[in-house]
Coordinates of C-alpha atoms and ligand atoms in Angstrom, one line a residue:
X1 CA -25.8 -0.4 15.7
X2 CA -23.3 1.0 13.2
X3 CA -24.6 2.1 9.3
X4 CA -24.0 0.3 6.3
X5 CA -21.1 1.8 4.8
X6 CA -21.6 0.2 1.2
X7 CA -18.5 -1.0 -0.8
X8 CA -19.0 -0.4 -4.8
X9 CA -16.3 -3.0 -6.4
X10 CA -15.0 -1.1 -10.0
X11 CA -11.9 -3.6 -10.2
X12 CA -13.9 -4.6 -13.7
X13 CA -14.9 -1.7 -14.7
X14 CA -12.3 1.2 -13.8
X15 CA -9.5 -1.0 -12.8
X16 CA -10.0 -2.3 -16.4
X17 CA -9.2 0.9 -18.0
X18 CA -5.7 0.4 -17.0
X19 CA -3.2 0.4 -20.2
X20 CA -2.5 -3.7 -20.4
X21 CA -5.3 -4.4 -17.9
X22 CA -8.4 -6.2 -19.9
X23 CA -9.9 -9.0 -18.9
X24 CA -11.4 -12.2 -20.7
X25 CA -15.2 -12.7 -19.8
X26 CA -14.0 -15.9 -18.2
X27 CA -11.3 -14.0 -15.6
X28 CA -14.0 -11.2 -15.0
X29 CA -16.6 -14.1 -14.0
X30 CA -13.3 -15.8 -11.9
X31 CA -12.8 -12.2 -10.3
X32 CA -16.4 -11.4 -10.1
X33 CA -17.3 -14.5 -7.8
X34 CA -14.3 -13.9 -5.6
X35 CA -15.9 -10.2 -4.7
X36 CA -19.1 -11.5 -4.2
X37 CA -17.1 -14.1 -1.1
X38 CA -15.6 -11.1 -0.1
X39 CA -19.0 -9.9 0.3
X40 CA -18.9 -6.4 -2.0
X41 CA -22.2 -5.0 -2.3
X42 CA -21.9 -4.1 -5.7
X43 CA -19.7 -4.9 -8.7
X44 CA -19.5 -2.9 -11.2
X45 CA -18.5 -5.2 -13.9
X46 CA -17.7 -3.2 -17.2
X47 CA -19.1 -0.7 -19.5
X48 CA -22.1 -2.5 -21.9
X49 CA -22.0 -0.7 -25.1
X50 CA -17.7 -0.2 -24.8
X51 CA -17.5 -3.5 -27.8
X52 CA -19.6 -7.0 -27.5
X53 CA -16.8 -7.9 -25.4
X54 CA -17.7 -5.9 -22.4
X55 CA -21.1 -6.4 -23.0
X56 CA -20.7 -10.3 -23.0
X57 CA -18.7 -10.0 -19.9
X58 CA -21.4 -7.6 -18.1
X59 CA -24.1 -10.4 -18.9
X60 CA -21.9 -13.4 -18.0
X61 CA -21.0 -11.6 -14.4
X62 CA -24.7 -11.0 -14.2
X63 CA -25.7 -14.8 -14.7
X64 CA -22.9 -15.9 -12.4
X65 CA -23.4 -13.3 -9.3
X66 CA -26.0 -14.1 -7.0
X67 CA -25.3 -12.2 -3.6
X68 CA -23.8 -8.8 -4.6
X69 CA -25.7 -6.1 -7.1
X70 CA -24.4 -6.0 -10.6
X71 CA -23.3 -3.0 -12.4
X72 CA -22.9 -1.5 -15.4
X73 CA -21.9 1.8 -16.4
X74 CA -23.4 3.7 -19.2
X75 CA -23.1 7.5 -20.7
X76 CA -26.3 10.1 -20.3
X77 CA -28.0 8.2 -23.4
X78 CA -30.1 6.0 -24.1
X79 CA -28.7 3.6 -26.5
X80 CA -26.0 3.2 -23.6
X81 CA -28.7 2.8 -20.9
X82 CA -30.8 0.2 -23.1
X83 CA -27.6 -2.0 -23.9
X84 CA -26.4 -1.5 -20.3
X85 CA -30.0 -2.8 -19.1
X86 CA -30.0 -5.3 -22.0
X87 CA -26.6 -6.5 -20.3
X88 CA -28.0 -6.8 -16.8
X89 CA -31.5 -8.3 -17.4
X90 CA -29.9 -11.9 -15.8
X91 CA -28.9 -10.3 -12.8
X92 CA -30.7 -11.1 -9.6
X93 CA -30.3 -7.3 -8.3
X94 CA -29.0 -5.1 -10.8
X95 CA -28.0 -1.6 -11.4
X96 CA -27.6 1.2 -14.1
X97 CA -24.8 3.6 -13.2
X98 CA -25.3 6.4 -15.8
X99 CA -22.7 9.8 -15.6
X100 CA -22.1 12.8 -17.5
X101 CA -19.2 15.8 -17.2
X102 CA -20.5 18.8 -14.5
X103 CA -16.6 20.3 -14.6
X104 CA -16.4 23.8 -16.5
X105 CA -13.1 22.4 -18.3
X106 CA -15.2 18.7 -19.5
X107 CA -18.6 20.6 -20.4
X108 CA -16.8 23.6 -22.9
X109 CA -13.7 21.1 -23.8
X110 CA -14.8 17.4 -23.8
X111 CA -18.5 17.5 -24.5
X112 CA -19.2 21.2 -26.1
X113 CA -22.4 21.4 -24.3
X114 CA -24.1 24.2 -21.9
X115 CA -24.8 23.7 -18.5
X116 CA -28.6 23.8 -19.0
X117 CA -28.1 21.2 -21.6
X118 CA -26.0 19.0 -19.4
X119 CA -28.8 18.9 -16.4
X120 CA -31.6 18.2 -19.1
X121 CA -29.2 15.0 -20.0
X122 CA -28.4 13.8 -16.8
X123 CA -32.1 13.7 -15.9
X124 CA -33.6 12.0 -19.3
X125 CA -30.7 9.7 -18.4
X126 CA -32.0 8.8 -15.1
X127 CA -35.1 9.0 -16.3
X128 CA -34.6 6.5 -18.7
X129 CA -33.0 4.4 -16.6
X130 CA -35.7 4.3 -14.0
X131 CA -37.6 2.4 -16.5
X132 CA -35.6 -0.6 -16.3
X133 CA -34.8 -0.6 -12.7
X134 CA -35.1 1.3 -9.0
X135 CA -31.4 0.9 -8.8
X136 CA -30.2 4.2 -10.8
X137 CA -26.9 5.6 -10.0
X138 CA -25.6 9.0 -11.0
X139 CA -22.5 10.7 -11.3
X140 CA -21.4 14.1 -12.3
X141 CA -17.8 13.4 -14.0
X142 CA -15.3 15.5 -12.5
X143 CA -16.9 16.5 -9.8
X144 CA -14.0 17.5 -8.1
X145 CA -13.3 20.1 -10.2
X146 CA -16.9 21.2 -10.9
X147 CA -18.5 24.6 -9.6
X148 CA -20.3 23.5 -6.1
X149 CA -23.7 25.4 -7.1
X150 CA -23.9 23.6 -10.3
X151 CA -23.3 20.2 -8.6
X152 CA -26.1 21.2 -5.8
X153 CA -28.6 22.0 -9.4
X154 CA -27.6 18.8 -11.2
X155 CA -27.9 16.5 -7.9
X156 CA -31.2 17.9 -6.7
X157 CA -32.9 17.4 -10.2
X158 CA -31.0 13.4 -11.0
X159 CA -32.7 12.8 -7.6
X160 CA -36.1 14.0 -8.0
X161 CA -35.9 12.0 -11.5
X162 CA -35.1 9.3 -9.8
X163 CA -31.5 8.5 -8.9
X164 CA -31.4 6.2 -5.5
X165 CA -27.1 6.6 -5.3
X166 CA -25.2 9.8 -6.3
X167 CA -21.9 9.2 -6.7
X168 CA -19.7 12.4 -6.4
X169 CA -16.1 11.4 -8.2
X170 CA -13.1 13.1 -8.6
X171 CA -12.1 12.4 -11.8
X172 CA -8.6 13.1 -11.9
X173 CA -7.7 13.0 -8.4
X174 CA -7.2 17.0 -8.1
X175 CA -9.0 17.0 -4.8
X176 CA -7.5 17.7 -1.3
X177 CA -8.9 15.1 2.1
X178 CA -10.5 18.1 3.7
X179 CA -11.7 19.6 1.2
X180 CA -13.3 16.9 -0.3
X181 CA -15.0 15.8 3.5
X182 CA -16.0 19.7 3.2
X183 CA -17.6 19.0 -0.2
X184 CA -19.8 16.2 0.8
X185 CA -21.0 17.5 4.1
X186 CA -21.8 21.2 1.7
X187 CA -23.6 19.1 -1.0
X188 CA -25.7 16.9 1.4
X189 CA -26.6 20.2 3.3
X190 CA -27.4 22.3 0.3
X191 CA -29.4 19.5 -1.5
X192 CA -33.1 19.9 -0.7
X193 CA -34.0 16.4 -1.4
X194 CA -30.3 14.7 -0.1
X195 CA -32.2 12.3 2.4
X196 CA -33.6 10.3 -1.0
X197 CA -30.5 9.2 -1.8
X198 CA -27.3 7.6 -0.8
X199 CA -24.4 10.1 -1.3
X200 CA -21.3 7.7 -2.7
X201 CA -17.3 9.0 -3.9
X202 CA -15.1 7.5 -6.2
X203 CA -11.6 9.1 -5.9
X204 CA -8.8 8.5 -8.0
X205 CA -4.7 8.8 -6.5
X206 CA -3.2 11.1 -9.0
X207 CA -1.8 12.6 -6.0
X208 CA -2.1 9.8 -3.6
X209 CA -4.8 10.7 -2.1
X210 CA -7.9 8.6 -2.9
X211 CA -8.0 6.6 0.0
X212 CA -7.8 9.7 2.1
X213 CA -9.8 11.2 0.2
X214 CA -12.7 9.0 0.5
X215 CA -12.7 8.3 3.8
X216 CA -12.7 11.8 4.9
X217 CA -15.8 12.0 2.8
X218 CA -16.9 8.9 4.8
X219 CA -15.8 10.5 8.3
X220 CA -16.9 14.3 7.5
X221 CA -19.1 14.4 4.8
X222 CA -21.5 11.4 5.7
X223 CA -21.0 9.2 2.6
X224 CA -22.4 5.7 2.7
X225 CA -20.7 4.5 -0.6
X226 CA -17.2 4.3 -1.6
X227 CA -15.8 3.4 -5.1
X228 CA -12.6 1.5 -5.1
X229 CA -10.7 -1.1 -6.7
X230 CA -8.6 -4.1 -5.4
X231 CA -5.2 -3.1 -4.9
X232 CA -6.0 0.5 -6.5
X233 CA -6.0 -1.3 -9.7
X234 CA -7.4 1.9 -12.3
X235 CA -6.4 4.2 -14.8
X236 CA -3.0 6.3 -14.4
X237 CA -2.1 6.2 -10.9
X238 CA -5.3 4.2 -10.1
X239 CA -8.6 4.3 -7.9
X240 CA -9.2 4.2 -4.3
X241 CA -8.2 0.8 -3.0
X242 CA -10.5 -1.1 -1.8
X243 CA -8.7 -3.4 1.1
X244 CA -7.1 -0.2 2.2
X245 CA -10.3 1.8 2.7
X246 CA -11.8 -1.8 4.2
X247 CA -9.2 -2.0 6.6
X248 CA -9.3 1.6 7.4
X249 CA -12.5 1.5 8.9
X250 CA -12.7 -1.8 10.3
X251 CA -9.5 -1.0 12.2
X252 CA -10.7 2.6 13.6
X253 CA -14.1 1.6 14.5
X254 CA -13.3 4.1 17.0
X255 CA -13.8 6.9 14.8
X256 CA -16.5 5.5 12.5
X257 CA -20.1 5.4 12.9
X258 CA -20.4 3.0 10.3
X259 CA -18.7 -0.2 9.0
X260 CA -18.6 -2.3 5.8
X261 CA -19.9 -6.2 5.8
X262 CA -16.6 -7.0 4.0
X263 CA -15.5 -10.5 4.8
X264 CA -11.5 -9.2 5.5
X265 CA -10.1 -12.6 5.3
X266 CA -10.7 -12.8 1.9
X267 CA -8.6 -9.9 0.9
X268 CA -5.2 -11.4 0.2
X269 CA -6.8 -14.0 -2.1
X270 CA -8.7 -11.3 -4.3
X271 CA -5.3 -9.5 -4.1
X272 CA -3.7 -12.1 -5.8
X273 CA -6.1 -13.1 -8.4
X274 CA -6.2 -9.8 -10.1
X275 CA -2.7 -9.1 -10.2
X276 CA -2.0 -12.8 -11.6
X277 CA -5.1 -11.7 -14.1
X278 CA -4.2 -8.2 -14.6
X279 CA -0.2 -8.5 -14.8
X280 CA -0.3 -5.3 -12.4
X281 CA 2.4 -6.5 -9.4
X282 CA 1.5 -5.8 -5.6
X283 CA 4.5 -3.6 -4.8
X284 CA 5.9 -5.4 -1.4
X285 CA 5.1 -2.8 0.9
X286 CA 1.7 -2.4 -0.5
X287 CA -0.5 -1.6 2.9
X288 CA -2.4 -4.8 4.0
X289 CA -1.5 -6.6 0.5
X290 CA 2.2 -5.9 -0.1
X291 CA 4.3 -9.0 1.4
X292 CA 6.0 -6.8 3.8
X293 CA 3.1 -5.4 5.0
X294 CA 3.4 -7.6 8.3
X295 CA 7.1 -8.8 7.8
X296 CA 8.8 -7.1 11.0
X297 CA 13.0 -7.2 9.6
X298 CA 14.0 -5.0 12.5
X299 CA 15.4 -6.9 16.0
X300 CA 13.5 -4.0 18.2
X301 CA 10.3 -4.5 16.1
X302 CA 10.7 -8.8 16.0
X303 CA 11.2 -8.2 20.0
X304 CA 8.6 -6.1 20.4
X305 CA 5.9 -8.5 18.4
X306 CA 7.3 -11.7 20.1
X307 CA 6.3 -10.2 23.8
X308 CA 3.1 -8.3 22.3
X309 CA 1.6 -8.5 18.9
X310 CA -0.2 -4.9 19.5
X311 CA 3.9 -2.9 20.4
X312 CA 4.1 -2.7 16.4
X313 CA 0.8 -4.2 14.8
X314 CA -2.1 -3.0 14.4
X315 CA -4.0 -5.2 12.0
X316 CA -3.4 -9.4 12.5
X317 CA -2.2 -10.8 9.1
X318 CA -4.7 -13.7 9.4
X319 CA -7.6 -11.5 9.2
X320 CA -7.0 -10.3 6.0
X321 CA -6.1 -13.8 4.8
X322 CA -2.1 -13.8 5.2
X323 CA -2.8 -17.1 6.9
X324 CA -3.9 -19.2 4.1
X325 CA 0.1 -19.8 3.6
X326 CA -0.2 -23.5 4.7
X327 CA 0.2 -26.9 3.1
X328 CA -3.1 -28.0 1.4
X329 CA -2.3 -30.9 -0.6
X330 CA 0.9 -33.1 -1.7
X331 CA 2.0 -35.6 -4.3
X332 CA 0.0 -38.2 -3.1
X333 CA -3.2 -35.8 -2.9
X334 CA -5.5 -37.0 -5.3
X335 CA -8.5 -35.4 -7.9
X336 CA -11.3 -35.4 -4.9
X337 CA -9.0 -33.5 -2.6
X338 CA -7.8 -31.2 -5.4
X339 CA -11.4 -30.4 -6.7
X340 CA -13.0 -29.4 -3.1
X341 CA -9.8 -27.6 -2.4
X342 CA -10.1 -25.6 -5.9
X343 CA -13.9 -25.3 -5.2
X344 CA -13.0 -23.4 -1.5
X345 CA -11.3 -21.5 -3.4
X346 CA -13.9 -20.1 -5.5
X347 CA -12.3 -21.7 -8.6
X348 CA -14.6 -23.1 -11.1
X349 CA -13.9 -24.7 -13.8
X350 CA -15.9 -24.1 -17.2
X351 CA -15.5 -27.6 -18.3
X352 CA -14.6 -31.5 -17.4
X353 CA -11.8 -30.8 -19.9
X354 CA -10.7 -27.7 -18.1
X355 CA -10.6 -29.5 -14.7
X356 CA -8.7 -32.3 -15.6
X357 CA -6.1 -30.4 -17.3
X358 CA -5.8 -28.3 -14.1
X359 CA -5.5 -31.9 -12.2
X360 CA -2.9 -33.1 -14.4
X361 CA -0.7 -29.8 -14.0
X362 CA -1.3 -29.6 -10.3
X363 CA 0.3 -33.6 -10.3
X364 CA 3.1 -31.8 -12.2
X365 CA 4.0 -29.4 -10.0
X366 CA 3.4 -31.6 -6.9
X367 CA 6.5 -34.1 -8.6
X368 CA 8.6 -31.0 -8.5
X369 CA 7.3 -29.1 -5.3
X370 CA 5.9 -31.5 -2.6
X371 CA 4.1 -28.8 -0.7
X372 CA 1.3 -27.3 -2.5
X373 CA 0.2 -24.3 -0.7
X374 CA -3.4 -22.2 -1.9
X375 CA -1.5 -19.5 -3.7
X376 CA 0.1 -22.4 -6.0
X377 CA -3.1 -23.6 -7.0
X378 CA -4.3 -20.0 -7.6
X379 CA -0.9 -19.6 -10.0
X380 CA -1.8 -22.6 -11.9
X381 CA -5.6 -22.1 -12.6
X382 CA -4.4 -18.1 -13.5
X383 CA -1.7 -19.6 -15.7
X384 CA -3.7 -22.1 -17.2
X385 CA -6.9 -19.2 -17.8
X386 CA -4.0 -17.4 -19.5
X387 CA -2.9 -19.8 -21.8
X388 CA -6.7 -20.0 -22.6
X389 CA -5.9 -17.3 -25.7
X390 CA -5.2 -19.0 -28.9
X391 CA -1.6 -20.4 -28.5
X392 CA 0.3 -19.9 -32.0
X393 CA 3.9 -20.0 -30.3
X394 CA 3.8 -23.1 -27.7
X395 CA 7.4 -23.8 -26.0
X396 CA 8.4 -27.2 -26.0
X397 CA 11.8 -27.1 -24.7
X398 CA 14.7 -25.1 -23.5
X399 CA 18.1 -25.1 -22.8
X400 CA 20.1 -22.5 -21.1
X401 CA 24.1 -22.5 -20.4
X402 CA 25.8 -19.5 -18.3
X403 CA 29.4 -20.2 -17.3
X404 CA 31.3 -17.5 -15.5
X405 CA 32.9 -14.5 -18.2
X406 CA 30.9 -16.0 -21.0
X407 CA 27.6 -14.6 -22.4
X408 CA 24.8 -17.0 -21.2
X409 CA 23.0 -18.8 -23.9
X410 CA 19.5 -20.5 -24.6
X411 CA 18.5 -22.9 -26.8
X412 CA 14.8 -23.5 -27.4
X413 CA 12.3 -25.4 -28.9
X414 CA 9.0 -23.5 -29.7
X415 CA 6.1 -25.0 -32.1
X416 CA 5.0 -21.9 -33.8
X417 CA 1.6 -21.9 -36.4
X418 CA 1.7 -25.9 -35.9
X419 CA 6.1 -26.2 -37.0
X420 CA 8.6 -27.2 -34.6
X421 CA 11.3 -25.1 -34.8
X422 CA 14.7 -24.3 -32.5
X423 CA 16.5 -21.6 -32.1
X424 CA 19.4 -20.1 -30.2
X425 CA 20.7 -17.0 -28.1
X426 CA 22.6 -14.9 -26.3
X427 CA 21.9 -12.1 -23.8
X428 CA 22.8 -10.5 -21.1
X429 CA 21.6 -12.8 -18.7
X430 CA 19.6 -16.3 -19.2
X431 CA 16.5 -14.7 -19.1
X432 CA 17.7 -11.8 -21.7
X433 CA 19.0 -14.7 -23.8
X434 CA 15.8 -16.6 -23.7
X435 CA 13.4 -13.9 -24.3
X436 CA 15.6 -13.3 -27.4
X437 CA 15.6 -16.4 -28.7
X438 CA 11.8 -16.4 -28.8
X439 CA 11.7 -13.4 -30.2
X440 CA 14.3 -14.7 -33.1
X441 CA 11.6 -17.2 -33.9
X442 CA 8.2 -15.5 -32.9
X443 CA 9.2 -12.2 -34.6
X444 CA 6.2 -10.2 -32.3
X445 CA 7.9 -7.2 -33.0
X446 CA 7.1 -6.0 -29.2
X447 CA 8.8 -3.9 -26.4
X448 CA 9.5 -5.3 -23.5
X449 CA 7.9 -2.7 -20.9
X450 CA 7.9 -4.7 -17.6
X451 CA 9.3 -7.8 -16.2
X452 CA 8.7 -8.6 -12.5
X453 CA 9.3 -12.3 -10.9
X454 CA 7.7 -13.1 -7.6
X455 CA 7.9 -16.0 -5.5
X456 CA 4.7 -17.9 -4.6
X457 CA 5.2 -19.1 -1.5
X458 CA 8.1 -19.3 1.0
X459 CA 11.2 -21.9 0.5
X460 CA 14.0 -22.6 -2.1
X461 CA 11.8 -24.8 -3.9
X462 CA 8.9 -22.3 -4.1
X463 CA 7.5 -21.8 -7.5
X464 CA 8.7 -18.1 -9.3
X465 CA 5.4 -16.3 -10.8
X466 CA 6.6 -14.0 -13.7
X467 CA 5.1 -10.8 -15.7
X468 CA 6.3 -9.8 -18.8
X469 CA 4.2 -6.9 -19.9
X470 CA 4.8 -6.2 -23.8
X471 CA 3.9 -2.8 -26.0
X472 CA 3.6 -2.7 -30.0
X473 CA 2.4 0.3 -31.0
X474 CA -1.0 1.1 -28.9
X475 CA -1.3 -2.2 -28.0
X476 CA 0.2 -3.8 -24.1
X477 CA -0.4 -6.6 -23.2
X478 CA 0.4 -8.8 -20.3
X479 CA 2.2 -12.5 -20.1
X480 CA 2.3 -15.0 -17.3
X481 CA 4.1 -17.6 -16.3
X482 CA 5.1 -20.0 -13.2
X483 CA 7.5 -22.6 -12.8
X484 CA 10.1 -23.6 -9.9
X485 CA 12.5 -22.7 -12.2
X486 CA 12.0 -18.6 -13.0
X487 CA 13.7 -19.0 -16.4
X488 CA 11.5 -21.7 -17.3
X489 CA 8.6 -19.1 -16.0
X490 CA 10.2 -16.3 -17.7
X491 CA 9.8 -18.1 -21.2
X492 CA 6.2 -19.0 -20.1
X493 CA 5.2 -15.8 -19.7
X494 CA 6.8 -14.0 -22.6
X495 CA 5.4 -16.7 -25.0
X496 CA 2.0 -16.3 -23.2
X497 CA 2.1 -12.0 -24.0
X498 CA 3.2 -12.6 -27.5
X499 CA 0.3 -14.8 -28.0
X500 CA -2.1 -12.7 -26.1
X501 CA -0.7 -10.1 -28.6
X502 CA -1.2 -12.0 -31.9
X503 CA -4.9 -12.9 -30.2
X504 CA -5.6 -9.4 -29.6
X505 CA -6.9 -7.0 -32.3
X506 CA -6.4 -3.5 -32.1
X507 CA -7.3 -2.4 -28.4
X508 CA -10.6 -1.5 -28.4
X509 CA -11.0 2.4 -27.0
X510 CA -13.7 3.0 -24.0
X511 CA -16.5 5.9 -25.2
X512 CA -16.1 7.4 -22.3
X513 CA -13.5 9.4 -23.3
X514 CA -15.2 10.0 -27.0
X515 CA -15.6 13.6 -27.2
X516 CA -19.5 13.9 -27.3
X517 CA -22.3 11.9 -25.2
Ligands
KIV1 O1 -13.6 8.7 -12.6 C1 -14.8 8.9 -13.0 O2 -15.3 10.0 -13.1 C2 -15.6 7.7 -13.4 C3 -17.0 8.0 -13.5 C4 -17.6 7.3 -14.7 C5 -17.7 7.6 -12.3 O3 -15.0 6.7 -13.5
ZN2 ZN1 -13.1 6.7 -12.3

């Protein structure tokens, strides 16, 4: 019988922390759900005492969740620990994930406190935290960088205070895969009291190297816990990914003595729903999530596949969900089909209101598109969550004319603050001259930092899914739109990141990186 190898879901917490990446409470709970059908033993879903907001979200995740743990992180301090228990009390298994810097560089720099002081914090902290609950987790920031025989000091006294998980993280992803297999098997040998706890890592891919990096943590140091994200969603060059690490494992059971209780075919789904939350595109060759990751272009490769799946693959698409591509519902398909096909999908709708509105689009698209596939629903009920911040610029029509050696044009009609009002463009391309025209008229101000169409699904009459990620001054935010027509989609989605910018006040800044705990 193979060990638990337990999967500890940050997507909502760390992945968050990306620049342009916050969630509503509503698309955490969304996102939430669909990691507890893919079966994640934990989520970690935000940082309590960051703004209300996070705390609302923690709570609402909490009340929603019913078969994976609930997390919430919190600095070595009480106040955090009391609002991150505050934030958990609904939860059905909950836990406190508390940390504080170990590093040389964090302790002088960052929090301008002595070693000695830093162990008597981490173990109040844990101490304090045991109060609440069984389920404490520590982590010594920075780990990676962080002087062995202080780690083995800190670790031995969190877990005689108390800490059931200790969760060794490297911070800024500094670490190299054998070295940081070396570092676990070291600390769980040098530890007196190791066997009390579970030993967990949480890499991040500065270098590339997260994935590696945990599971040769996993493979040589005897971790049971990874921290990862979906699709490696996280600060700067993000976390550990967590269908990549999945995937690793389950494929080279061979060389693990442990396995995760993942439910793989839900990975492409999950995949999809946070970049259509987050605005963070799956780049296409993306392992197991990237749409090329089982395209086969080249004739030796097709040939190869055709006579023997296992000459060039080594995973099957369907079992991480690539199969879900197939029609679900038509024109003629009506609300009962629509709701139990939304409901298999783990979409829930907060409202009657909400769930007609969603019917009424999904007929709309079915009179343009007649084959509505899973991943069309999933763009509509993201688009229509989106649209869910205030709307102060709504489009109501547009126009656009590109003939060839002219400029292409666009003429729109935008109700903005309750007026109708038109106006027209040029630019370099239809898109260029509609984003300009909306800009003529919505006056945001903004950069444009990223635009990125995808299609949906397969066919000329597939729907276009488009980003627009905006920046104006510290503050990005990200647009979405779909449509079967990508300029239509285009002026969705920049009207829907203005908005989300005139909805947003100044973004709030995590504690974590205050400069004292
Ligand atoms: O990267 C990190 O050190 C963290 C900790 C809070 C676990 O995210
Ligand atoms: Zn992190």
């Amino acid at each position: 019988m193979k060990e638990h190898l337990i999967i500890f879901d940050t997507t909502l917490r760390d992945g968050e922390q990306s620049p342009g990446a916050s969630m509503t409470q509503d698309e955490k709970v969304r996102i939430a759900l669909v990691l507890e059908r893919l079966k994640v033993d934990v989520i970690e879903a935000g940082f309590a005492i960051a703004s209300p907001g996070d705390f609302a979200a923690v709570k609402a995740v909490a009340e929603a969740v019913k078969d994976s743990t609930v997390c919430s992180l919190a600095r070595a301090n009480a106040e955090d620990i009391d609002r991150a228990a505050e934030s958990l009390k609904p939860a059905k298994s909950a836990r406190i994930h508390t940390f504080i810097a170990t590093s040389p560089i964090h302790m002088r720099e960052k929090l301008r406190m002595t070693p000695d002081d830093v162990v008597r914090k981490a173990v109040a902290a844990v101490q304090h935290a045991r109060q609440y609950t069984d389920n404490v987790e520590f982590s010594p920031e920075d780990a990676g960088r962080s002087e062995p025989d202080f780690l083995c000091r800190v670790l031995e006294a969190v877990i005689a205070a108390g800490a059931r998980t200790v969760n060794i993280p490297d911070t800024v992803g500094y670490t190299l895969p054998h070295m940081f297999g070396a570092l676990i098997r070291s600390l769980r040998e040098r530890v007196p009291n190791a066997d009390r706890a579970v030993w967990s890592v949480h890499c991040h891919n500065d270098l590339g190297l997260a994935v590696a990096n945990s599971l040769s943590a996993v493979l040589v140091g005897g971790a049971r816990q990874v921290e990862c994200t979906i699709n490696g969603l996280g600060e700067r060059a993000g976390n550990a990914a967590l269908e990549e690490v999945v995937m690793a494992v389950r494929t080279r059971q061979d060389q693990f003595s442990c396995d995760t209780r993942v439910d793989t075919t839900q990975i492409v789904s999950a995949s999809r729903l946070v970049s259509g939350v987050t605005g963070f595109p799956v780049q296409p060759n993306k392992a197991i999530v990237g749409a090329n990751a089982f395209a086969h272009e080249s004739g030796i490769h097709q040939d190869g596949v055709i006579k023997h799946r296992e000459t060039y693959e080594i995973m099957r698409a369907e079992d991480v969900g690539w199969s879900t591509n197939k029609l679900v519902l038509g024109k003629h398909s009506g609300r009962a089909a629509f709701r139990k096909r939304t409901q298999e999908l783990g979409i829930h709708f907060s409202s009657e209101i909400e769930a007609n509105q969603a019917f009424q689009r999904f007929k709309g698209l079915a009179d343009k598109k007649h084959e509505i596939y899973d991943e069309d629903l999933q763009a509509l009920v993201t688009e229509q969550t989106h649209a869910r911040v205030e709307e102060r610029v709504r489009l109501l029509d547009l126009e656009t004319a590109s003939k060839t050696g002219a400029r292409p044009s666009a003429s729109i009609t935008l109700l903005v603050d309750g007026k109708q009002v038109e106006a027209r463009s040029q630019g370099d391309g239809q898109v260029d001259a509609v984003f300009s025209a909306i800009e003529s008229v919505a006056q945001s101000g903004a950069e444009l930092e990223l635009f990125s169409v995808s299609n949906i699904t397969e066919g000329a009459d597939a729907q276009g899914e488009v980003l627009v990620r905006l920046r104006k001054d510290d503050r990005v935010v990200n647009g979405q739109g779909s449509d079967t027509d990508i300029v239509v989609a285009s002026a969705k989605a920049y009207i829907n990141a203005v908005n989300r910018l005139a909805a947003q006040p100044a973004e709030r800044k995590h504690p974590q990186f205050a400069d004292t705990v």
